[in-house]
XYZ file of C-alpha atoms in Angstrom:
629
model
C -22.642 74.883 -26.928
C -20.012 73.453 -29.157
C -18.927 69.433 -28.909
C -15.431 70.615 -27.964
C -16.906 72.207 -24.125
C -19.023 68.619 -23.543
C -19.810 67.304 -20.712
C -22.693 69.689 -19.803
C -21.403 71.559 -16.830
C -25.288 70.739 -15.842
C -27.414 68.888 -17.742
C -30.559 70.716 -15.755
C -33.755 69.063 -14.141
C -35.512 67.407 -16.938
C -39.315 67.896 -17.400
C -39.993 63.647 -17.112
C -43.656 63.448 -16.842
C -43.793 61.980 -20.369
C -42.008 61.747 -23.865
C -42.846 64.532 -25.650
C -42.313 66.810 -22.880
C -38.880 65.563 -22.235
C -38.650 65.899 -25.830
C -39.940 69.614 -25.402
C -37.676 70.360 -22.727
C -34.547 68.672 -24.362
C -35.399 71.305 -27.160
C -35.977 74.051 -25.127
C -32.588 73.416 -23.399
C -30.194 74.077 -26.794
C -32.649 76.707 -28.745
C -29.187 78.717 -29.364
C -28.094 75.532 -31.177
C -31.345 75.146 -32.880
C -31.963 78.852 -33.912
C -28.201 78.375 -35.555
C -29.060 75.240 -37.491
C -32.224 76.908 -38.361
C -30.332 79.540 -40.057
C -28.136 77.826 -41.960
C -31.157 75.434 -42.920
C -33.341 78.857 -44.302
C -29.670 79.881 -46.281
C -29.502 76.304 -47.998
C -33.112 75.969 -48.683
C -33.498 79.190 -49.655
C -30.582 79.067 -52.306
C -32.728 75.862 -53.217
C -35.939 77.494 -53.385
C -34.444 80.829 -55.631
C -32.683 78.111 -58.177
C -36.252 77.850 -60.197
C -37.249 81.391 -60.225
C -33.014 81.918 -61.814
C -33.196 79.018 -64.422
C -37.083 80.799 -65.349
C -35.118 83.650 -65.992
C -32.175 82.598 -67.894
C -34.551 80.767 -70.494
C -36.460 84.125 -70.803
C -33.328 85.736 -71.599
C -31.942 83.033 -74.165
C -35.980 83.465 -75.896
C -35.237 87.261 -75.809
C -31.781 86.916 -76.993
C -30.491 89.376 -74.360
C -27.251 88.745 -73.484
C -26.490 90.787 -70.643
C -29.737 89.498 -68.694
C -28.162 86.115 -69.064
C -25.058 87.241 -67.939
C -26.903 88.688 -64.871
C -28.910 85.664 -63.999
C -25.364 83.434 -64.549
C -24.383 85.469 -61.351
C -27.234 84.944 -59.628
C -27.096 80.957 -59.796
C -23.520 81.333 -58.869
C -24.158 83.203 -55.669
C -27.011 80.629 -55.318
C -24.586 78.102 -55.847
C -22.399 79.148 -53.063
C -25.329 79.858 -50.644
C -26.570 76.372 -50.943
C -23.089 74.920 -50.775
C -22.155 76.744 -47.659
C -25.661 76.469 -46.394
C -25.757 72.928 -46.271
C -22.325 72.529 -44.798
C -22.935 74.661 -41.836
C -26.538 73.056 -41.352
C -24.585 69.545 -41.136
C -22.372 70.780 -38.997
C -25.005 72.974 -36.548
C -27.311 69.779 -36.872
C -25.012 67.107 -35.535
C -23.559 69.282 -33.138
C -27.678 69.280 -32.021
C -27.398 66.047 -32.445
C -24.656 65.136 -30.124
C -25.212 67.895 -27.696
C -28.329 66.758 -26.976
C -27.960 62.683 -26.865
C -24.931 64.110 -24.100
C -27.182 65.662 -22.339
C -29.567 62.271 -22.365
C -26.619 60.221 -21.376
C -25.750 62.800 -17.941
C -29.421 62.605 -16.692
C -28.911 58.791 -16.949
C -25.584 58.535 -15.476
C -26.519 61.242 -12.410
C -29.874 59.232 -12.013
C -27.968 55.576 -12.099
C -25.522 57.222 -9.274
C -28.631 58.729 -7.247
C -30.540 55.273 -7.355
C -27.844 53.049 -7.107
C -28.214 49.233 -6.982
C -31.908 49.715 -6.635
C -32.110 51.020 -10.013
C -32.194 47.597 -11.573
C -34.723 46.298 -9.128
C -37.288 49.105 -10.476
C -36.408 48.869 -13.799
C -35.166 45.873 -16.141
C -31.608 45.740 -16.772
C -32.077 45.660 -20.492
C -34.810 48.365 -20.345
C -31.719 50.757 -18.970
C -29.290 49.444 -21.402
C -31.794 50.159 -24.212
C -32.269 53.849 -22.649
C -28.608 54.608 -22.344
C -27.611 53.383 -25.769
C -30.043 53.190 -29.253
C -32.622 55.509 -27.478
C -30.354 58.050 -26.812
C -29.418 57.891 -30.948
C -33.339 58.339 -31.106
C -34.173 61.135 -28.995
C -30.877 62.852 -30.381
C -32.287 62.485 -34.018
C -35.297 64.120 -33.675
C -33.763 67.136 -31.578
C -31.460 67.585 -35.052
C -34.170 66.989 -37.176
C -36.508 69.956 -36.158
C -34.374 72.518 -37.343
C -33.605 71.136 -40.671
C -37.963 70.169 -41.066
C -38.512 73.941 -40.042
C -36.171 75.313 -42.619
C -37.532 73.102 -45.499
C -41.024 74.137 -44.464
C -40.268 77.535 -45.073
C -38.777 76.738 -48.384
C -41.542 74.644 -49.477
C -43.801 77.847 -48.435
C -41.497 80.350 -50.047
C -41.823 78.083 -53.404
C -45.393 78.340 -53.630
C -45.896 81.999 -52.835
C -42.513 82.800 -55.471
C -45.026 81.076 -57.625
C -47.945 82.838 -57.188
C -46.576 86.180 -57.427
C -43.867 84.883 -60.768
C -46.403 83.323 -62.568
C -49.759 83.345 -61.008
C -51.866 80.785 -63.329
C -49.742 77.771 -62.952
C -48.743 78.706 -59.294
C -52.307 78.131 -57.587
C -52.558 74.652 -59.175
C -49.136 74.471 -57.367
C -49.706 76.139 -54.179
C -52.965 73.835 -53.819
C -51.014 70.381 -54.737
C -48.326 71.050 -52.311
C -50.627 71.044 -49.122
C -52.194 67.693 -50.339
C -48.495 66.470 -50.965
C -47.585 67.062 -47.161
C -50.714 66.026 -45.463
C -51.128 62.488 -47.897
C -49.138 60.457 -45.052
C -50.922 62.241 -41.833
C -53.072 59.344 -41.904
C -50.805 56.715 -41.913
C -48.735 57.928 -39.522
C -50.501 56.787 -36.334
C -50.430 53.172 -37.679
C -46.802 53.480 -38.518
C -46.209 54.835 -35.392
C -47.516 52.232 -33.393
C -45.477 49.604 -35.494
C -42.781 51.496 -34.478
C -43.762 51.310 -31.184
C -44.071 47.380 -30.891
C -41.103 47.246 -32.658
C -38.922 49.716 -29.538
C -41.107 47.329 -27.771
C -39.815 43.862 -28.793
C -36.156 45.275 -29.444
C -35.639 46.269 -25.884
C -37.293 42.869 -24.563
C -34.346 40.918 -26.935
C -31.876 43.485 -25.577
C -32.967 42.737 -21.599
C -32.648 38.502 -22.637
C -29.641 38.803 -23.894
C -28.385 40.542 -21.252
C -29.941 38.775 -18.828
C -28.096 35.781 -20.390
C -24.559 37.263 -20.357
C -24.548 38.062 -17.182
C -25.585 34.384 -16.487
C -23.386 32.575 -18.656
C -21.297 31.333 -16.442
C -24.787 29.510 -14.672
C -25.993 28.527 -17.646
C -22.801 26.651 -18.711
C -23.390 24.941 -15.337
C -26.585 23.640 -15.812
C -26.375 23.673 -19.527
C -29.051 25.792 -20.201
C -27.042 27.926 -23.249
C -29.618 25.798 -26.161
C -32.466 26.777 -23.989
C -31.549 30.280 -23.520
C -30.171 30.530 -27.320
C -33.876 29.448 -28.687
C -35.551 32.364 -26.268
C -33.221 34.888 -28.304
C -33.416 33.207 -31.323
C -37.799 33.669 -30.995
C -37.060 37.046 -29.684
C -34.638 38.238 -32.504
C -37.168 36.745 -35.106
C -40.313 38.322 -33.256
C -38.183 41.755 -33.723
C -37.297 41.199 -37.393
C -41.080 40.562 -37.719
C -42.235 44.002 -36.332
C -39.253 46.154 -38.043
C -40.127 44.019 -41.658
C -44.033 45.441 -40.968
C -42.460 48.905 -39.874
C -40.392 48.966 -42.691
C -43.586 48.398 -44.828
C -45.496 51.732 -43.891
C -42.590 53.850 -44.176
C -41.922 52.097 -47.543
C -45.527 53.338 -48.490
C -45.151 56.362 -46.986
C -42.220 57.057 -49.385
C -43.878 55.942 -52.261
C -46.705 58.265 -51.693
C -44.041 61.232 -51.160
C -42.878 59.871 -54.691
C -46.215 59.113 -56.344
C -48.286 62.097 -55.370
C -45.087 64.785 -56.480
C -44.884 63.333 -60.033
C -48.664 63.389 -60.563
C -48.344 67.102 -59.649
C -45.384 67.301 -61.944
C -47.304 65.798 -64.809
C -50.371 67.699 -63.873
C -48.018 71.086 -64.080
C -46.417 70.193 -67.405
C -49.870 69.596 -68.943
C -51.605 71.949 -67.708
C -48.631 74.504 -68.449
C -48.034 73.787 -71.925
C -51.728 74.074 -72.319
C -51.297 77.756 -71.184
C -47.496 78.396 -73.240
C -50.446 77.653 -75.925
C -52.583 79.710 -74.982
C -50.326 82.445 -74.880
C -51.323 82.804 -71.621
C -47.647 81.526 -70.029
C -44.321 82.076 -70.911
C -41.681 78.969 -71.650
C -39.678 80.842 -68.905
C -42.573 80.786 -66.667
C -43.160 76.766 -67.133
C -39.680 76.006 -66.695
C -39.666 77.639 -63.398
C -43.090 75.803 -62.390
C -42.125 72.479 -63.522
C -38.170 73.635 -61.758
C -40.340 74.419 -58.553
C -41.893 71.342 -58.359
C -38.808 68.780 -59.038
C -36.735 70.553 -56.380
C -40.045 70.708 -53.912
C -39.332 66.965 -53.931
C -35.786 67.392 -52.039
C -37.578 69.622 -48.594
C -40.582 67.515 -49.144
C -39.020 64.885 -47.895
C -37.730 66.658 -44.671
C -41.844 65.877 -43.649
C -41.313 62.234 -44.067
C -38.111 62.407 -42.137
C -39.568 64.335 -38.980
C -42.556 62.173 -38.836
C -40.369 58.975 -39.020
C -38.018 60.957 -36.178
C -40.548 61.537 -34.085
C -42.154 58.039 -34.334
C -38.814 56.342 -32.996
C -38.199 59.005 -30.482
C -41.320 59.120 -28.750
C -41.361 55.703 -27.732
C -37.179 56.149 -26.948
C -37.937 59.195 -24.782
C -40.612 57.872 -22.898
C -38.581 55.132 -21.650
C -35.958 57.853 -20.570
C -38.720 60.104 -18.730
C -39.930 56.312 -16.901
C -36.037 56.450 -15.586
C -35.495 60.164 -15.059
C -39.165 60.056 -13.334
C -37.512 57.643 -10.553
C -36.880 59.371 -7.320
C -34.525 58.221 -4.485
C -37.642 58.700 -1.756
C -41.254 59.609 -2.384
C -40.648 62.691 -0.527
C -38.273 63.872 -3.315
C -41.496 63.513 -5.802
C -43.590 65.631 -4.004
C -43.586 69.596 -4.714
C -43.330 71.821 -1.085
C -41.168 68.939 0.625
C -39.073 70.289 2.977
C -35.173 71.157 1.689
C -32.456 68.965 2.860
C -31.514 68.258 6.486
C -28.034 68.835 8.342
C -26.034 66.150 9.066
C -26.453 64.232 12.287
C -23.835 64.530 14.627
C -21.254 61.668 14.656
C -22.191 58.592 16.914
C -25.699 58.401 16.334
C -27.368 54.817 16.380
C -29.201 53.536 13.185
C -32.698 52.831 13.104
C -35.058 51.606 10.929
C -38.843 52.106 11.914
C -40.191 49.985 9.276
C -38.446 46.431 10.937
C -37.629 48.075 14.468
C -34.174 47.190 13.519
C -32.093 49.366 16.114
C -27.790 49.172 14.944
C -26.205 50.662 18.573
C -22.943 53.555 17.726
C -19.699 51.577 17.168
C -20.888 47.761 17.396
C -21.127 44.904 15.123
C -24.792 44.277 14.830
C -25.668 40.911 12.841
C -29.147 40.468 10.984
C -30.553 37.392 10.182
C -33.590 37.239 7.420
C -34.862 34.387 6.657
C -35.648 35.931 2.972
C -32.723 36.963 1.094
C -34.905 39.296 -1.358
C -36.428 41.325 2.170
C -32.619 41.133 3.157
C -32.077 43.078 -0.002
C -34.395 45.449 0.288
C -33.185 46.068 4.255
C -29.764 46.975 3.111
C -30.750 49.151 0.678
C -33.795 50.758 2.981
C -30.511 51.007 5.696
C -28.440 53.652 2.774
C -31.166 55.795 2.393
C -33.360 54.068 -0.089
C -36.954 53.999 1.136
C -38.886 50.997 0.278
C -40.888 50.749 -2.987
C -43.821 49.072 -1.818
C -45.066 45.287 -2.037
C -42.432 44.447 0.141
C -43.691 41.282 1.638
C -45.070 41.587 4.839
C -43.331 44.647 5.717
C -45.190 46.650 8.151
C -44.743 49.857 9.824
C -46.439 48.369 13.588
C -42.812 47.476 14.921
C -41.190 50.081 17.861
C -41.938 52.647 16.352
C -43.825 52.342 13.040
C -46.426 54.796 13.998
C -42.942 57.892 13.741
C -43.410 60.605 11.470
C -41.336 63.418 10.664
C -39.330 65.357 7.644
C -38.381 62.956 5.120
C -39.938 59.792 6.747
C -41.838 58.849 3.757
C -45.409 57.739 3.716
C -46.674 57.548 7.387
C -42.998 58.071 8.447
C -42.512 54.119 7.941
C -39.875 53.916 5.421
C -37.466 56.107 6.556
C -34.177 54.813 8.532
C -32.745 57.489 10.991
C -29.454 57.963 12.019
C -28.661 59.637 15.049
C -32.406 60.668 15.019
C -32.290 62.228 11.228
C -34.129 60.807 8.129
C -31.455 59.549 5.573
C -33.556 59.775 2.754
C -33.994 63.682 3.863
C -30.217 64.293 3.892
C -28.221 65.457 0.543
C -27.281 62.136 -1.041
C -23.514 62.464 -1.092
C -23.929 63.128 2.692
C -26.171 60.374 3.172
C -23.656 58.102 1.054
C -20.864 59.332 3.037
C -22.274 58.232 6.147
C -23.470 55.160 5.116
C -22.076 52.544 2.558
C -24.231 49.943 1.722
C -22.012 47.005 0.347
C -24.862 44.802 -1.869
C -24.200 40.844 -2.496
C -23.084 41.004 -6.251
C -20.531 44.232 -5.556
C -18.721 45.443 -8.915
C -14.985 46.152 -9.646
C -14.285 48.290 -12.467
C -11.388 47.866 -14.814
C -8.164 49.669 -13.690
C -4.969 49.024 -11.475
C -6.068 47.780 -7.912
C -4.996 51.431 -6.925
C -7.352 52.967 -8.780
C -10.077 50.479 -7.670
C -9.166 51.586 -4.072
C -9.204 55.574 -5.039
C -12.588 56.149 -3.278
C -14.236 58.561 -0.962
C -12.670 57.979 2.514
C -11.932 59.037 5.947
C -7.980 58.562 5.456
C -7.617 56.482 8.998
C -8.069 52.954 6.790
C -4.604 52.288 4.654
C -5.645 49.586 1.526
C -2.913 47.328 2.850
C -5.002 46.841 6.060
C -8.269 46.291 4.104
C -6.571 44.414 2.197
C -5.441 42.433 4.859
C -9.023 41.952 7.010
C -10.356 40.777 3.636
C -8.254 38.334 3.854
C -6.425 39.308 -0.179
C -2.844 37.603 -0.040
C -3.979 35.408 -2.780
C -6.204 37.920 -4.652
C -2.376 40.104 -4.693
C -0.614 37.166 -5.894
C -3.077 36.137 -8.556
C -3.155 39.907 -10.003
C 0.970 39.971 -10.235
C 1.489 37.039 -11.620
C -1.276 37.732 -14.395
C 0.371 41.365 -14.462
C 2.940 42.221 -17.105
C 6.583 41.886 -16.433
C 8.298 45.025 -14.770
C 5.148 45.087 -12.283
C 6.689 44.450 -8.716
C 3.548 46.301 -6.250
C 0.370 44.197 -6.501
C -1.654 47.989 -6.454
C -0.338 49.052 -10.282
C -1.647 45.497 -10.970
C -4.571 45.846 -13.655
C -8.075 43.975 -13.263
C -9.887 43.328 -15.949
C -13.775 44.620 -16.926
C -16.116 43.201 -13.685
C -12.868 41.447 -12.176
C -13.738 38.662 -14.570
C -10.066 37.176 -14.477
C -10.694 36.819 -10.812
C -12.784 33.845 -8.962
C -16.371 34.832 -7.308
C -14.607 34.543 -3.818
C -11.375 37.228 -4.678
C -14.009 39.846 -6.315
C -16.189 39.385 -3.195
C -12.879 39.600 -0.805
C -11.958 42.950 -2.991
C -14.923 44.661 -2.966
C -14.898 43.847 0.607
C -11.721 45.427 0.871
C -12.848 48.431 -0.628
C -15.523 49.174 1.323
C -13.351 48.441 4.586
C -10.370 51.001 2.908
C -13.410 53.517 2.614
C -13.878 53.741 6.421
C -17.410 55.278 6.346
C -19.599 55.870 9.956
C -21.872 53.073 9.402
C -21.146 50.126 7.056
C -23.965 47.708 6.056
C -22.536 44.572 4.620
C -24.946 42.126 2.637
C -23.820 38.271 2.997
C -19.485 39.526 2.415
C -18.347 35.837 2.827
C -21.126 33.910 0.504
C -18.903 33.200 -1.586
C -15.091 31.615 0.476
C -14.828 28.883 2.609
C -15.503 28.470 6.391
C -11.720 28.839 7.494
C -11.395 32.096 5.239
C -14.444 33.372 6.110
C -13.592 32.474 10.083
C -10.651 35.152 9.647
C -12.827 37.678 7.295
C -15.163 37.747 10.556
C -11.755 38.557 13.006
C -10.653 40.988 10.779
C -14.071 42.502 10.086
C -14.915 43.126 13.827
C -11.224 44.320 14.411
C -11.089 47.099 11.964
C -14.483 47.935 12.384
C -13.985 48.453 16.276
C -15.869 51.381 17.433
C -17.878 52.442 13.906
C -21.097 50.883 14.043
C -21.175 47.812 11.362
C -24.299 45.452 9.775
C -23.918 42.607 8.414
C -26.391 40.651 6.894
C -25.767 37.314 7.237
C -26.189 33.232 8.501
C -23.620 32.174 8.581
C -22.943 30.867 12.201
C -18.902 31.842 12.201
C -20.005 35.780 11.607
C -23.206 35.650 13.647
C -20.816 34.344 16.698
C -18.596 37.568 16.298
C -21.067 40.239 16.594
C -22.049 42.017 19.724
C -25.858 41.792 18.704
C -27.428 39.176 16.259
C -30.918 40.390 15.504
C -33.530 38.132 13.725
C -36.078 39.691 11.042
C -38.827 37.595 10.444
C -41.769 38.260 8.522
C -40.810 41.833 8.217
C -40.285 42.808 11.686
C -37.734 41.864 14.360
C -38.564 39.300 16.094
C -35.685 38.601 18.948
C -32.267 39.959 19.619
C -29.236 38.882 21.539
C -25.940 36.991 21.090
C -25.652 34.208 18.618
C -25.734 31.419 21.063
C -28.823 32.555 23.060
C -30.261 32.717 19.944
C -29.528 29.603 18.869
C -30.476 27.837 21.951
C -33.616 30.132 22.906
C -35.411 31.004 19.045
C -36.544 27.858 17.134
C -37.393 30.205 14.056
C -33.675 31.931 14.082
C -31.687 27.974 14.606
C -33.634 27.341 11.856
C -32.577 29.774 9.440
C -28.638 29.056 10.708
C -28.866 25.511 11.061
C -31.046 24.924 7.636
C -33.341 22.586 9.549
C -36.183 21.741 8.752
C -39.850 21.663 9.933
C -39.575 17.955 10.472
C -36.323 18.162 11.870
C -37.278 20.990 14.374
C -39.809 18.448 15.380
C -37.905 15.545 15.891
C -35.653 17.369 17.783
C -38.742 19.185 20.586
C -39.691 15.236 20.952
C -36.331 13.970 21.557
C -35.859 16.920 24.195
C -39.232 15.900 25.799
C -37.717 12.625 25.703
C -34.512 13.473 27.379
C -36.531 15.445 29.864
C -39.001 12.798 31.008
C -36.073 10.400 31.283
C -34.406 13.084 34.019
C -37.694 13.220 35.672
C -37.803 9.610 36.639
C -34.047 9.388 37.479
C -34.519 12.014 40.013
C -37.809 10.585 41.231
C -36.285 7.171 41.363
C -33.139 8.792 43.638
């Protein structure tokens, strides 16, 4: 594959079960690429390895005084010349195009995995863990794949050298062909240790990347509570901790090089000695020494291909194992297991939405209302409701509600985690079905940079127009914001442009758009997670009216308290302690469930308390007015 036909049409099923198998199969995946690079490599190194053997010769023929010998072995080191030239340009070349090819490939698996995981990506890995994947490890794992080629071709050079030798000039060449083997197996044993500096040094890198994400993203909090010193100092004692472990890093490799320098001259010394000892003798011609002592100064150039494979593979192990951790992640357990059953059909149109783990049951075409008590197990619920089984350690979550004993295709462990629609598994449907039938709206929803059109150019059913999402959402002054920011000549809010995240725009008008959006994209069951957090109670009064009006017959969740969209639904159910606990309208709730009025109403324990005796109160008081009368 050249650069010029990236994207992979498929980037394949990587082999994730740990680093160097991913880093296997990443090389298995381009071995045209690498068997091209390879030859190139064996054309420059060879050229490299023939230019001692030629400059032998050409002294023997200026001690022989033959002129047309000379004039023959002035050919040779041109073509030699050439080879190496062209050799090493087309080994660049083939190499980065390894290079690239492969840290493409890397960068697809991530991308299709982010899409298949979604939002719940980030809750089963750190943020900064997948920025560190997606950007320096990729570099990583790329440089090794391009370094193999390039260590195999100097390998066979180095070999070629020392049998040329043996044959050319026999009694200097085994006191070569012995040195060199001590040359490239002097670092072995340092290599584990340098390795594992390496290692903490991935290690601490991607912990300063994660904090300083972590702290961008919650600048705007931090300013609040002024918190930037605080947070500053963490990176400051994270960056130093890193410069720590790459300063000891840099200290093996640094040794490691100077044995790759130290060891090569001794030999070098040790063959100039040794050989003039034998041009003495009579035993070794001047031609025959120059070559030797030729062989073993340009040994040092493919000698240090070992150093740079060892060093590759250091960084990339650590870089690829992070990748196989993400790539590993499945969207259900079912997924990970080998014989599961293929992918199920559709279910027909108008099916209710269950989930067995809570006994959560959202009738066809109503607005159903859920009230947890938790916002982290009202996370989890709306991303358990799009298909994403639960991960574990969620909290009380039990599969003894309705129907927590059900089993079937794709239900996960026990059958508990799996929410059906219209009686089929989501989690054993193909996931662009499964996210065409269900859109799960989280509570920190992202806009991408673009015109509003663009942000609105999204899978949909075609029967929702933007202007009337627009419109339930409740976006006159999100439009009027975006033109008058918008450049002049701009007259339709929709070829208005909004910057990276919507950052231009307040927390309510991002929450309002992506609201929008998701209303524009019409799909069978929308599952909404707290849209109106962020606007006030008259805005969010009309979000509710326009919510339940567009929405009228497609079955809607919202995950909520707030009292003015809990009175608009046709159900409010109540999830407590992982299960559902009651169900009915708002106001029976509120009147009949202590536990649900007090997740609405914010009251507390005491409160709840004060308020049973001052109903007692109010109720003895009746008493003895009616027994008075």
């Amino acid at each position: 594959m050249q650069i010029s036909d990236l994207p992979h049409p498929d980037p394949g099923v990587p082999d994730a079960r740990s680093g160097p198998r991913f880093l296997l199969w990443l090389g298995r995946r381009q071995l045209g690429g690498q068997a091209r690079s390879l030859c190139w490599g064996l054309v420059h190194f060879c050229g490299i390895a023939g230019l001692p053997y030629a400059v032998g010769a050409g002294v023997e023929a200026v001690v022989d005084r033959d002129g047309s010998r000379l004039l023959l072995v002035g050919g040779l080191l041109v073509l030699i010349g050439i080879a190496t030239s062209v050799g090493d340009t087309m080994l660049h070349r083939t190499a980065v195009t390894n290079w690239i090819t492969a840290a493409a490939r890397v960068q697809q698996l991530l991308a299709r995995k982010t899409a298949e995981l979604g939002s719940a990506l980030t809750r089963r890995v750190a943020a900064g863990e997948v920025v560190a994947v997606s950007t320096g490890d990729v570099e990583k794992i790329g440089w090794f794949v391009e370094a193999v080629s390039r260590f195999l071709a100097a390998a066979f050079s180095v070999v070629a050298i020392c049998v040329g030798l043996l044959f050319y000039a026999p009694s200097i060449g085994i006191v070569v062909a012995v040195g060199v083997p001590v040359l490239a197996l002097s670092v072995l044993p340092l290599l584990p240790r340098a390795t594992r500096r390496a290692d903490v040094q991935r290690e601490k890198a991607g912990r300063a990347t994660e904090l300083a994400s972590d702290t961008v993203a919650g600048l705007r909090v931090l300013r609040g509570i002024g918190g930037e010193e605080l947070f500053l100092g963490r990176y400051r004692e994270a960056s130093q901790q890193v410069r720590e472990a790459a300063v000891r890093s840099a200290r093996m490799w640094a040794l490691i090089s100077a044995i790759q320098v130290l060891l090569p001259g001794v030999l070098l010394i040790t063959v100039v000695w040794y050989g003039s000892g034998l041009v003495l003798d009579g035993r070794l011609t001047v031609g025959e020494l120059v070559a030797a002592f030729s062989a073993v100064a340009t040994m040092l150039y493919p000698l240090r291909h070992f150093e740079e494979i060892a060093m590759a593979y250091s960084f990339s192990r650590p870089s690829a194992q992070r990748a196989a951790r993400v790539l590993s992640l499945t969207r259900t357990e079912a997924d990970a297991r080998p014989g599961s059953e293929g992918p199920l059909a559709a279910p027909e149109p108008g099916g209710d939405l269950y989930d067995p783990v809570t006994g959560l049951l959202a009738p066809a075409g109503r607005l159903t209302a859920v009230v947890c008590g938790d916002p982290d197990l009202a996370g989890r619920l709306a991303e358990r409701l799009g298909g994403h089984p639960a991960d574990g350690g969620d909290g009380g979550e039990s599969g003894d509600g309705a129907a927590g004993g059900e089993s079937g295709p794709g239900s996960g462990p026990a059958g508990r985690a799996s929410v059906r629609l219209g009686g089929v598994p989501l989690d054993g449907l193909p996931l662009d079905t499964a996210r065409a039938l269900v859109l799960v709206q989280d509570k920190d929803p992202v806009l991408l940079s673009g015109t509003l059109r663009e942000l609105f150019a999204v899978p949909s059913s075609g029967a929702v127009e933007p202007a009337a999402a627009l419109a339930a959402a409740q976006c006159a002054d999100v439009l009027d914001a975006l033109l008058q920011s918008a450049p002049d000549g701009v007259a339709d809010p929709m070829d208005a442009r909004i910057t990276e995240r919507g950052r231009s725009l307040s927390g309510g008008q991002r929450q309002r758009l992506a609201l929008a959006r998701s209303l524009a994209a019409d799909p069978e069951v929308l599952v909404l997670d707290e849209p109106t957090s962020a606007v006030d109670s008259h805005t969010e009064a009309r979000i509710a009216d326009g919510i339940r009006a567009l929405r009228a017959g497609r079955t809607t969740v919202v995950l909520a308290s707030s009292p003015l969209l809990l009175d608009r639904a046709d159900q409010v159910v109540l999830v407590h302690e992982g299960a559902v606990a009651a169900s009915g309208t708002h106001r029976e709730l509120l009147h009949g469930e202590p536990r649900y009025r007090a997740v609405v109403t914010r009251e507390t324990d005491e409160e709840q308390r004060l308020a049973r005796l001052e109903l007692e109160r109010l109720a003895e008081e009746l008493t003895e007015i009616e027994e008075t009368a």
